[in-house]
PDB file of C-alpha atoms and ligand atoms in Angstrom:
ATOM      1  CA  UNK A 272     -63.961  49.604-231.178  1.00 78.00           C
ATOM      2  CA  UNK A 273     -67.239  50.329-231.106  1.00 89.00           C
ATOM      3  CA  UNK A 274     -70.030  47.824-229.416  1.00 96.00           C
ATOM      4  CA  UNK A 275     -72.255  47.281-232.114  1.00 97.00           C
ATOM      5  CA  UNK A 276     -74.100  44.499-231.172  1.00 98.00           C
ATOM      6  CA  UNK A 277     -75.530  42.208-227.890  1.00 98.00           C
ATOM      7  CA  UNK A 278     -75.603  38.826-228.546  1.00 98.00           C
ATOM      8  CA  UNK A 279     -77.812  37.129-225.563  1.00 98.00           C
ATOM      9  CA  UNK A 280     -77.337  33.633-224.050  1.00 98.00           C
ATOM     10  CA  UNK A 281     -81.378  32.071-224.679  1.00 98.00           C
ATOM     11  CA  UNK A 282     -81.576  29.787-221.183  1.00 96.00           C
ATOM     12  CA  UNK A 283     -81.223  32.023-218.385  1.00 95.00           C
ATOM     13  CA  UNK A 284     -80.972  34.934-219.862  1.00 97.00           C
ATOM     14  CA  UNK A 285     -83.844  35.463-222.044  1.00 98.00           C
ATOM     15  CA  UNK A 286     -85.890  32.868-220.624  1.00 97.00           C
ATOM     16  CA  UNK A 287     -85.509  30.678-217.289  1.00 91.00           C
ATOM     17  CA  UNK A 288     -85.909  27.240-218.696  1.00 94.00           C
ATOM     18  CA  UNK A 289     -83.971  25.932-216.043  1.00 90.00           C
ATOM     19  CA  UNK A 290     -86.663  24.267-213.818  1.00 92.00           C
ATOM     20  CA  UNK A 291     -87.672  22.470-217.286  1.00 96.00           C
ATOM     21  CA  UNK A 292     -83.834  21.308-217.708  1.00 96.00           C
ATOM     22  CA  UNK A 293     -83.595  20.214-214.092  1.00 97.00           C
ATOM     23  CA  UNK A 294     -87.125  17.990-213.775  1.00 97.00           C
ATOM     24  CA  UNK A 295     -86.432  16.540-216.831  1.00 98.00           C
ATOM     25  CA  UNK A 296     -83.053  15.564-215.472  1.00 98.00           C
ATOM     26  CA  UNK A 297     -83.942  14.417-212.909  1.00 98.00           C
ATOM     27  CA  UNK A 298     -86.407  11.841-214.291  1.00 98.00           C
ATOM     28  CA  UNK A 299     -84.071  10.372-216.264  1.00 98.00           C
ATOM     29  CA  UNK A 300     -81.510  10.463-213.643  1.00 98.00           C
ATOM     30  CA  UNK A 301     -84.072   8.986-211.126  1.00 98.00           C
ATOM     31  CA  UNK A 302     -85.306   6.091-213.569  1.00 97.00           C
ATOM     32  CA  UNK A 303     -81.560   5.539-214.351  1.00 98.00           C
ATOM     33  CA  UNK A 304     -80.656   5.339-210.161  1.00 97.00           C
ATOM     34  CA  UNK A 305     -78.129   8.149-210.812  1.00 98.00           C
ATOM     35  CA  UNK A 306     -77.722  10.528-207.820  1.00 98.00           C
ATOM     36  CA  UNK A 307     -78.625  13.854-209.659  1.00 98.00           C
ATOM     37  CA  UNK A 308     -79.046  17.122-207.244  1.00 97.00           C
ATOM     38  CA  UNK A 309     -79.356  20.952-208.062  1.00 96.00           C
ATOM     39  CA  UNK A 310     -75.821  21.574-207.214  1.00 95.00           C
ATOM     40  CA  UNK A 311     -75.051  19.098-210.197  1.00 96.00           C
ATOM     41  CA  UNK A 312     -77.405  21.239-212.896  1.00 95.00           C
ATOM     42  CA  UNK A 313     -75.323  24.034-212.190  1.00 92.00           C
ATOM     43  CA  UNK A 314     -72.520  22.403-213.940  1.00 92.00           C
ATOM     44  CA  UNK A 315     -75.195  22.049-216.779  1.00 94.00           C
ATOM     45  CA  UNK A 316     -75.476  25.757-217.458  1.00 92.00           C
ATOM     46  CA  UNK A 317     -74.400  26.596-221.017  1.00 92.00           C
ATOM     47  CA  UNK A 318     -73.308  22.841-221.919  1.00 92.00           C
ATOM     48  CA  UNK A 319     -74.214  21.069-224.861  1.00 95.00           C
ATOM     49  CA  UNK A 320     -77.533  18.340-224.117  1.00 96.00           C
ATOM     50  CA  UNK A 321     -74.446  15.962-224.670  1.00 96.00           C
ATOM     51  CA  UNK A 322     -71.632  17.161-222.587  1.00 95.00           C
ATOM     52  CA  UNK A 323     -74.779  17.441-219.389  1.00 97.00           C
ATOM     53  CA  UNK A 324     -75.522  13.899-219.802  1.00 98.00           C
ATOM     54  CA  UNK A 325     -71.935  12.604-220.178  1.00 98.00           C
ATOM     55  CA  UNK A 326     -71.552  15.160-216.653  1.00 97.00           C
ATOM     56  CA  UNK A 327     -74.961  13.166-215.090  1.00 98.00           C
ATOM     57  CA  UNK A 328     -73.621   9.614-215.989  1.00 98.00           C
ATOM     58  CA  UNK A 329     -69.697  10.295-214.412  1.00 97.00           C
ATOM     59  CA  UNK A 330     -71.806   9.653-211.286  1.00 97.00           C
ATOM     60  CA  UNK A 331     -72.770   6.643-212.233  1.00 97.00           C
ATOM     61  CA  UNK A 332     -70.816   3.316-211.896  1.00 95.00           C
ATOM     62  CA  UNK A 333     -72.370   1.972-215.225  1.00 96.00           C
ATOM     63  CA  UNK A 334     -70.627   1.883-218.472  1.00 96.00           C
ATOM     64  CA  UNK A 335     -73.187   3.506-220.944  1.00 97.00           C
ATOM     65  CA  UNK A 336     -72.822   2.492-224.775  1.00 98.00           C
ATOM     66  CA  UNK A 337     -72.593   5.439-227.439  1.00 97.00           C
ATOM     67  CA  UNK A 338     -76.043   3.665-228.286  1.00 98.00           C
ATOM     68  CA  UNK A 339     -77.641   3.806-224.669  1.00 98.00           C
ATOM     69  CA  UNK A 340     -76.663   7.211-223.776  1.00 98.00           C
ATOM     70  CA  UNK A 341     -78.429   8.914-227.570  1.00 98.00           C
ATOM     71  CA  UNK A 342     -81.443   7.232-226.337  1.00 98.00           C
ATOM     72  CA  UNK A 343     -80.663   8.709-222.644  1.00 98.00           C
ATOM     73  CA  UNK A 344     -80.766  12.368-224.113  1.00 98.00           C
ATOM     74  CA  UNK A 345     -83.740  11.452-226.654  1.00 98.00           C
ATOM     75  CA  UNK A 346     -85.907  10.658-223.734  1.00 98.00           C
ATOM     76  CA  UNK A 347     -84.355  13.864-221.705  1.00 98.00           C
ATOM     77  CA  UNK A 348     -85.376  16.006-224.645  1.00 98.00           C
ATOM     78  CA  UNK A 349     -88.765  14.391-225.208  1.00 98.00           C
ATOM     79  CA  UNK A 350     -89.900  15.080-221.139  1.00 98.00           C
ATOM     80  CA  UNK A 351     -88.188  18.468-222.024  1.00 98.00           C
ATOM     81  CA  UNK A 352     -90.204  19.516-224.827  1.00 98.00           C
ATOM     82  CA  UNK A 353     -93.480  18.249-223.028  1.00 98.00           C
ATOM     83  CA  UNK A 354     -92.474  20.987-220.531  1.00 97.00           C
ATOM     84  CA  UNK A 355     -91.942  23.691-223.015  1.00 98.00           C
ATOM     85  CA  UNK A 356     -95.383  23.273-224.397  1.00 97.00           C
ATOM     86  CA  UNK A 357     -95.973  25.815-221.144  1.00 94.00           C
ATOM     87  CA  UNK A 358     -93.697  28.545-221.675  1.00 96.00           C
ATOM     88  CA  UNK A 359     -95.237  31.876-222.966  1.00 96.00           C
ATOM     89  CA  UNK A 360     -94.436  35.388-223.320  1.00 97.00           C
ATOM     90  CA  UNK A 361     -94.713  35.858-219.513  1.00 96.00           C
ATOM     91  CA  UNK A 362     -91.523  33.683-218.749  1.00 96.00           C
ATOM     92  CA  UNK A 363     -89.572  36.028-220.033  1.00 97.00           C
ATOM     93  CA  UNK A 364     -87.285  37.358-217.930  1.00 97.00           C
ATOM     94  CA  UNK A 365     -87.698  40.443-215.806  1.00 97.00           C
ATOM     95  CA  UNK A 366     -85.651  43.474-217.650  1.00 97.00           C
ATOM     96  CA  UNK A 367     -85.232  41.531-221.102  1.00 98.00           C
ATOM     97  CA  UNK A 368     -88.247  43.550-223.250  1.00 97.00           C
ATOM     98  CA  UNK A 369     -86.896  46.478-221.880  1.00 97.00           C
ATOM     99  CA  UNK A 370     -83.353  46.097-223.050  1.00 97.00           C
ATOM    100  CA  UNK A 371     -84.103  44.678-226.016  1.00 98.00           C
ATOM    101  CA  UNK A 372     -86.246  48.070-226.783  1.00 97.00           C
ATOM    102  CA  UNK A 373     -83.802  50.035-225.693  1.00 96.00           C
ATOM    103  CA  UNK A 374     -80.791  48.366-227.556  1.00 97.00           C
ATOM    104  CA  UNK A 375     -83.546  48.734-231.167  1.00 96.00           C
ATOM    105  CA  UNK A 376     -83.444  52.191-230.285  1.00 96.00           C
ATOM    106  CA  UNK A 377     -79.666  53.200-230.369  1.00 96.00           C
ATOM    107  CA  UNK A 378     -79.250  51.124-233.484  1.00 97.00           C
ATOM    108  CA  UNK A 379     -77.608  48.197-231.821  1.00 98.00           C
ATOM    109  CA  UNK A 380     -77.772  44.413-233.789  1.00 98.00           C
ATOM    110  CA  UNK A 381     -79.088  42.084-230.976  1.00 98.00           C
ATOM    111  CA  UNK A 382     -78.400  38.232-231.464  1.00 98.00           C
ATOM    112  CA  UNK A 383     -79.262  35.161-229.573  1.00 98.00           C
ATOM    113  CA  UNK A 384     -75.996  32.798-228.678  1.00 98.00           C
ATOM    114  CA  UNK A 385     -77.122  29.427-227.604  1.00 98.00           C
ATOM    115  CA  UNK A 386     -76.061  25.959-227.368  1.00 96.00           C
ATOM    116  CA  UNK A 387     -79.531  24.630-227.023  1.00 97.00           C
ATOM    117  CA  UNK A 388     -81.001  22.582-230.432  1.00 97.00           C
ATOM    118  CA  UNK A 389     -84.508  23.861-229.138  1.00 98.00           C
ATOM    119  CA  UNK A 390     -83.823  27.839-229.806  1.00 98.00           C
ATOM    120  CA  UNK A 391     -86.273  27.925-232.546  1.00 98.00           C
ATOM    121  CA  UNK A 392     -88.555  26.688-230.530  1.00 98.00           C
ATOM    122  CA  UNK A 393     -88.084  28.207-227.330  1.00 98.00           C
ATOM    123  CA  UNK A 394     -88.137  31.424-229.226  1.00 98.00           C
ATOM    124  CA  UNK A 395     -91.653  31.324-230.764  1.00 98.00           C
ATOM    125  CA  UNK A 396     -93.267  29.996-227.379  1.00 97.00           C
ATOM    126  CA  UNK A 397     -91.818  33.223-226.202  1.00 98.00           C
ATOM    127  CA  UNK A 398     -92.943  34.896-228.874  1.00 97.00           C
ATOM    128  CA  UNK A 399     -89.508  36.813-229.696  1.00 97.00           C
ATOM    129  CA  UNK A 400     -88.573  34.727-232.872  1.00 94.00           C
ATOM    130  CA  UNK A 401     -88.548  37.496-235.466  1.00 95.00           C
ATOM    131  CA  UNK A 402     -86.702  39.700-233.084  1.00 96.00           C
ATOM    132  CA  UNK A 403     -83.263  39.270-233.624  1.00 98.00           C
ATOM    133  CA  UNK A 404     -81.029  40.133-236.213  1.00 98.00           C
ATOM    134  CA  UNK A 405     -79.159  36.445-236.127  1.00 98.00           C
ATOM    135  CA  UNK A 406     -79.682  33.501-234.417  1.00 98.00           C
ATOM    136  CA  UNK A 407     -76.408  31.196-233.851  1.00 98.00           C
ATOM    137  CA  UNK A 408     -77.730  27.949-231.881  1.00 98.00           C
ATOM    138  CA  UNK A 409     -77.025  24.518-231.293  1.00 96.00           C
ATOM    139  CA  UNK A 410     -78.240  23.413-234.344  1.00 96.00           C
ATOM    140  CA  UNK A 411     -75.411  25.409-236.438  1.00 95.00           C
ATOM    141  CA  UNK A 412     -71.944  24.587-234.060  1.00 96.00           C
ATOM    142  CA  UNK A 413     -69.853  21.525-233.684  1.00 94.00           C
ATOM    143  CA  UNK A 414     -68.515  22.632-230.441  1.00 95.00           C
ATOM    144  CA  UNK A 415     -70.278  24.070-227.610  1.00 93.00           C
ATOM    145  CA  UNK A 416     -69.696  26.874-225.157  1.00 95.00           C
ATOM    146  CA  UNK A 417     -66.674  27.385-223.825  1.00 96.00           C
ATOM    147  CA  UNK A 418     -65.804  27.341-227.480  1.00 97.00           C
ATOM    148  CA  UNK A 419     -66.192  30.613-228.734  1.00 98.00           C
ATOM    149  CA  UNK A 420     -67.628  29.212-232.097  1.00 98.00           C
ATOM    150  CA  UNK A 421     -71.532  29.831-231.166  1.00 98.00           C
ATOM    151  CA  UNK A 422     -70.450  33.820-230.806  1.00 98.00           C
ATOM    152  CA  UNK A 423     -68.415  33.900-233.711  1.00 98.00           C
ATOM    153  CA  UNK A 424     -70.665  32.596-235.638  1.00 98.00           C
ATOM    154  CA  UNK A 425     -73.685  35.060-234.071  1.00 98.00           C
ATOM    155  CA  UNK A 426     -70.560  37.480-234.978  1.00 98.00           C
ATOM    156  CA  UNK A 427     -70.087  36.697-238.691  1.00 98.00           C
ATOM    157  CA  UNK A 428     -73.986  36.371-239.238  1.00 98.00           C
ATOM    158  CA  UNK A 429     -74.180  40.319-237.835  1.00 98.00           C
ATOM    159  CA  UNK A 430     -71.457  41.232-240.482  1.00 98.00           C
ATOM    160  CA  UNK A 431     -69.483  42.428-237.000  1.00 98.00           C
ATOM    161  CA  UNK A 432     -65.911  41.815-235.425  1.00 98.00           C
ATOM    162  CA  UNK A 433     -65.910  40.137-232.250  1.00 98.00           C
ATOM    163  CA  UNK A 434     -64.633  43.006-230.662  1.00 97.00           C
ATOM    164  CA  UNK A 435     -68.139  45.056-231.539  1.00 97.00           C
ATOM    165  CA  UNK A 436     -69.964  42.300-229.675  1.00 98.00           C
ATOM    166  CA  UNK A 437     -71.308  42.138-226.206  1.00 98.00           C
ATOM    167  CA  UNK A 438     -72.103  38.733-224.966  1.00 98.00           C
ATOM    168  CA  UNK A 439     -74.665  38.613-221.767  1.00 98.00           C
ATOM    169  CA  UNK A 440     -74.512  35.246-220.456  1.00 98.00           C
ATOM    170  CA  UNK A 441     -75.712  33.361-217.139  1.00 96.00           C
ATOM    171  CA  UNK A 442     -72.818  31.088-217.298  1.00 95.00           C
ATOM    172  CA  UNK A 443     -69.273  30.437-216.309  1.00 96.00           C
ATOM    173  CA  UNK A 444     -69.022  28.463-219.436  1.00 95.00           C
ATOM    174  CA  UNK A 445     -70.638  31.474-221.820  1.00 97.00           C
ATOM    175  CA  UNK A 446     -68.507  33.822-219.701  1.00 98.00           C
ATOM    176  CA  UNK A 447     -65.585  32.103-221.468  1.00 98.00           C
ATOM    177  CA  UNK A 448     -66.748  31.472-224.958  1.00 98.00           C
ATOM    178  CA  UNK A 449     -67.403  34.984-224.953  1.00 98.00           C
ATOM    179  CA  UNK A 450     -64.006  36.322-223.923  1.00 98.00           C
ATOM    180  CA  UNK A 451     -62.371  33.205-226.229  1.00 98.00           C
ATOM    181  CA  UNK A 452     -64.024  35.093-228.952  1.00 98.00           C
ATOM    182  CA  UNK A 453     -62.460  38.171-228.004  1.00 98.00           C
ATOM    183  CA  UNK A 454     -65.693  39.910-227.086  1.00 98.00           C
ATOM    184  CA  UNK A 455     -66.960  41.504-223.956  1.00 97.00           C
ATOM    185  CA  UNK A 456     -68.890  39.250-221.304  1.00 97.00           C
ATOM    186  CA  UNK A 457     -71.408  40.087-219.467  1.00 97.00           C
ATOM    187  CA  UNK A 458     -72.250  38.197-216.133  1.00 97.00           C
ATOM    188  CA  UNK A 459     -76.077  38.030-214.694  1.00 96.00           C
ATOM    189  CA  UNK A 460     -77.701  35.332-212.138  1.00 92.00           C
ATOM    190  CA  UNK A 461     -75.489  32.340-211.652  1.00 90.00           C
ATOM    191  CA  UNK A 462     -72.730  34.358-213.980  1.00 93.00           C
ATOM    192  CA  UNK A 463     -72.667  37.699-211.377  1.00 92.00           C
ATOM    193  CA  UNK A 464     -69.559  35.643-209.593  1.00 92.00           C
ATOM    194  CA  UNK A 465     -67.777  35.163-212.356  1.00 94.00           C
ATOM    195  CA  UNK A 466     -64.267  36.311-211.987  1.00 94.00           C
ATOM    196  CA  UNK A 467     -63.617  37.076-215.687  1.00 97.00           C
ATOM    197  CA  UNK A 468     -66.520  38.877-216.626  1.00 97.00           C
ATOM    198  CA  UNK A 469     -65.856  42.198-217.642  1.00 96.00           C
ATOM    199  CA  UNK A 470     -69.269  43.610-216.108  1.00 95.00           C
ATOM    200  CA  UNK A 471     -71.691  41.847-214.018  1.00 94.00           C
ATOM    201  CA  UNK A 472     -75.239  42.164-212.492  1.00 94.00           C
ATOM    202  CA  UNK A 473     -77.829  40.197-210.546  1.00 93.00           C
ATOM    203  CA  UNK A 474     -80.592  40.400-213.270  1.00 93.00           C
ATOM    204  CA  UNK A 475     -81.375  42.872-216.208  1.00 96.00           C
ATOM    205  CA  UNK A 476     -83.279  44.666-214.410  1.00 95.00           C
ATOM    206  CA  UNK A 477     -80.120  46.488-213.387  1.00 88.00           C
ATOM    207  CA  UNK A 478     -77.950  46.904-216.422  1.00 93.00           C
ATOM    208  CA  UNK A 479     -77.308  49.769-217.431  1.00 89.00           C
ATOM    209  CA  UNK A 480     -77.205  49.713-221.324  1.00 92.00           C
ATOM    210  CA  UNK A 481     -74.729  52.898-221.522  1.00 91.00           C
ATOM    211  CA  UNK A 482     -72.531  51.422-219.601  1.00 89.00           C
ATOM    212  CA  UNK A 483     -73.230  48.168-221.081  1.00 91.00           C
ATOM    213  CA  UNK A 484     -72.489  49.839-224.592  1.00 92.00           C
ATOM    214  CA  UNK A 485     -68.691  51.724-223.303  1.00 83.00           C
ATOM    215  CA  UNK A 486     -66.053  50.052-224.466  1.00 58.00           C
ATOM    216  CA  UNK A 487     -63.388  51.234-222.275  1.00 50.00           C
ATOM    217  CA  UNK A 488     -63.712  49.127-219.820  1.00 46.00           C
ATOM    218  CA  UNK A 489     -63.080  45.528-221.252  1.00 48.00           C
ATOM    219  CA  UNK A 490     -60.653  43.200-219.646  1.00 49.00           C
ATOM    220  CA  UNK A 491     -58.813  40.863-221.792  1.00 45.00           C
TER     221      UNK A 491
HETATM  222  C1  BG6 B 667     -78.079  25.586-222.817  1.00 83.25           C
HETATM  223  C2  BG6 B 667     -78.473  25.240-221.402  1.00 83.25           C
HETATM  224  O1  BG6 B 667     -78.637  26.829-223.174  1.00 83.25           O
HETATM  225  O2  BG6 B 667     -78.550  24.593-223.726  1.00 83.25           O
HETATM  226  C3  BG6 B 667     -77.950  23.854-221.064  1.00 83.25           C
HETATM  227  O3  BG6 B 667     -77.926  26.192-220.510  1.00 83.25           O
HETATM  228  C4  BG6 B 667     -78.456  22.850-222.077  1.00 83.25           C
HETATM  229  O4  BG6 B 667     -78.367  23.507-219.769  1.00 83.25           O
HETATM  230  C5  BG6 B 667     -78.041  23.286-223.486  1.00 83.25           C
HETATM  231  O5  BG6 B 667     -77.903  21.558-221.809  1.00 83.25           O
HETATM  232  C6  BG6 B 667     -78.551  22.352-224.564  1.00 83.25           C
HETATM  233  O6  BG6 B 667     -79.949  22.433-224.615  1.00 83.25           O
HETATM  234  P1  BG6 B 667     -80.877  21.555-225.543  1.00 83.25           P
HETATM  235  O7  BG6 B 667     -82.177  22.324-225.553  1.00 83.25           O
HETATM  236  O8  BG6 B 667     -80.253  21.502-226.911  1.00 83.25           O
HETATM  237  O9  BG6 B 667     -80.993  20.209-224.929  1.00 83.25           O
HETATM  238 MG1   MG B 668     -77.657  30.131-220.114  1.00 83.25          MG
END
């Protein structure tokens, strides 16, 4: 089948708002006494503001109530959003107008696929909120990547099958939703390793959307 559509992973992809997720980790880690390094935001990539806390606290030899660990992730998101306030247009990522552009132009649906609950917002600091055809975030899922539900859904917004959908993702965990939903995965950044992917690059600077766009190469 035809590809149809790209549906893009927002953090990482579209935008690096990965400093913002790691300071404001760390300050909660660091008030909490939690040892929280880099290596340990990688595992954050693509999961839920949830699923990263509950992945901060297993190093931690406290026993967090349901209670204490909303409030943990309130205060994360508050620090967060302080540090979106900065993002503009010019944190988008290198090679993303281009594509986008370039996918408009061969009449191909583009999509955002997200966990993150702050989509809508990251998207008009950007300035890209009217761009895209659908928008599938955290907002709208009950279960984040891996799941394949945030693509589906991004999917089933477009009208499309899965299998008309390119996913490009920065994540292992994205990486896998994607191919769970039976759509091809493309791997950039942190992603370019990932053994599944069915195309991968360092950045979009170098994708090539016609080969982005063939279909004969997908992997199941
Ligand atoms: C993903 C990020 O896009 O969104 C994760 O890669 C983050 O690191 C997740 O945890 C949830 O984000 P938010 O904005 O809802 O806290
Ligand atoms: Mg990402």
């Amino acid at each position: 089948m035809k590809i149809s559509a790209v549906i893009f992973d927002l953090d990482g992809v579209i935008v690096s708002t990965d400093e913002y997720h790691y300071q404001a980790w760390k300050q909660i880690s660091d008030q909490e006494n939690i040892y929280f390094d880099r290596e340990i935001n990688e595992k954050l990539r693509g999961v839920s503001r949830m699923e990263s806390l509950d992945i901060i606290l297993s190093h931690s030899d406290k026993a967090y109530s349901e209670k204490e660990k909303l409030l943990l992730a309130q205060r994360k998101n508050e620090i967060y959003c302080e540090l979106l306030n900065k993002l503009s247009p010019n944190d988008i990522l290198p090679g993303v107008i281009n594509l986008l552009i370039g996918l408009k132009g061969r009449d191909i649906k583009i999509a955002i696929g997200s966990s993150s609950r702050n989509t809508p917002f990251i998207l008009d600091q950007i300035g890209l909120a009217a761009n895209f055809d659908a928008i599938a975030d955290g907002n709208s899922i009950k279960k984040s990547k891996p799941d394949p539900e945030v693509f589906l859904l991004a999917a089933k917004m477009l009208g499309l099958e899965p299998e008309e959908c390119a996913v490009i993702e920065d994540a292992q965990a994205g990486i896998d939703a994607a191919k769970a939903a039976g759509m091809k995965a493309v791997g950039i950044g942190s992603a370019a390793n990932c053994l599944n992917a069915d195309m991968k690059f360092q950045d979009l600077t170098n994708l090539d959307i016609n080969q982005l766009l063939e279909v004969n190469q997908i992997r199941s």
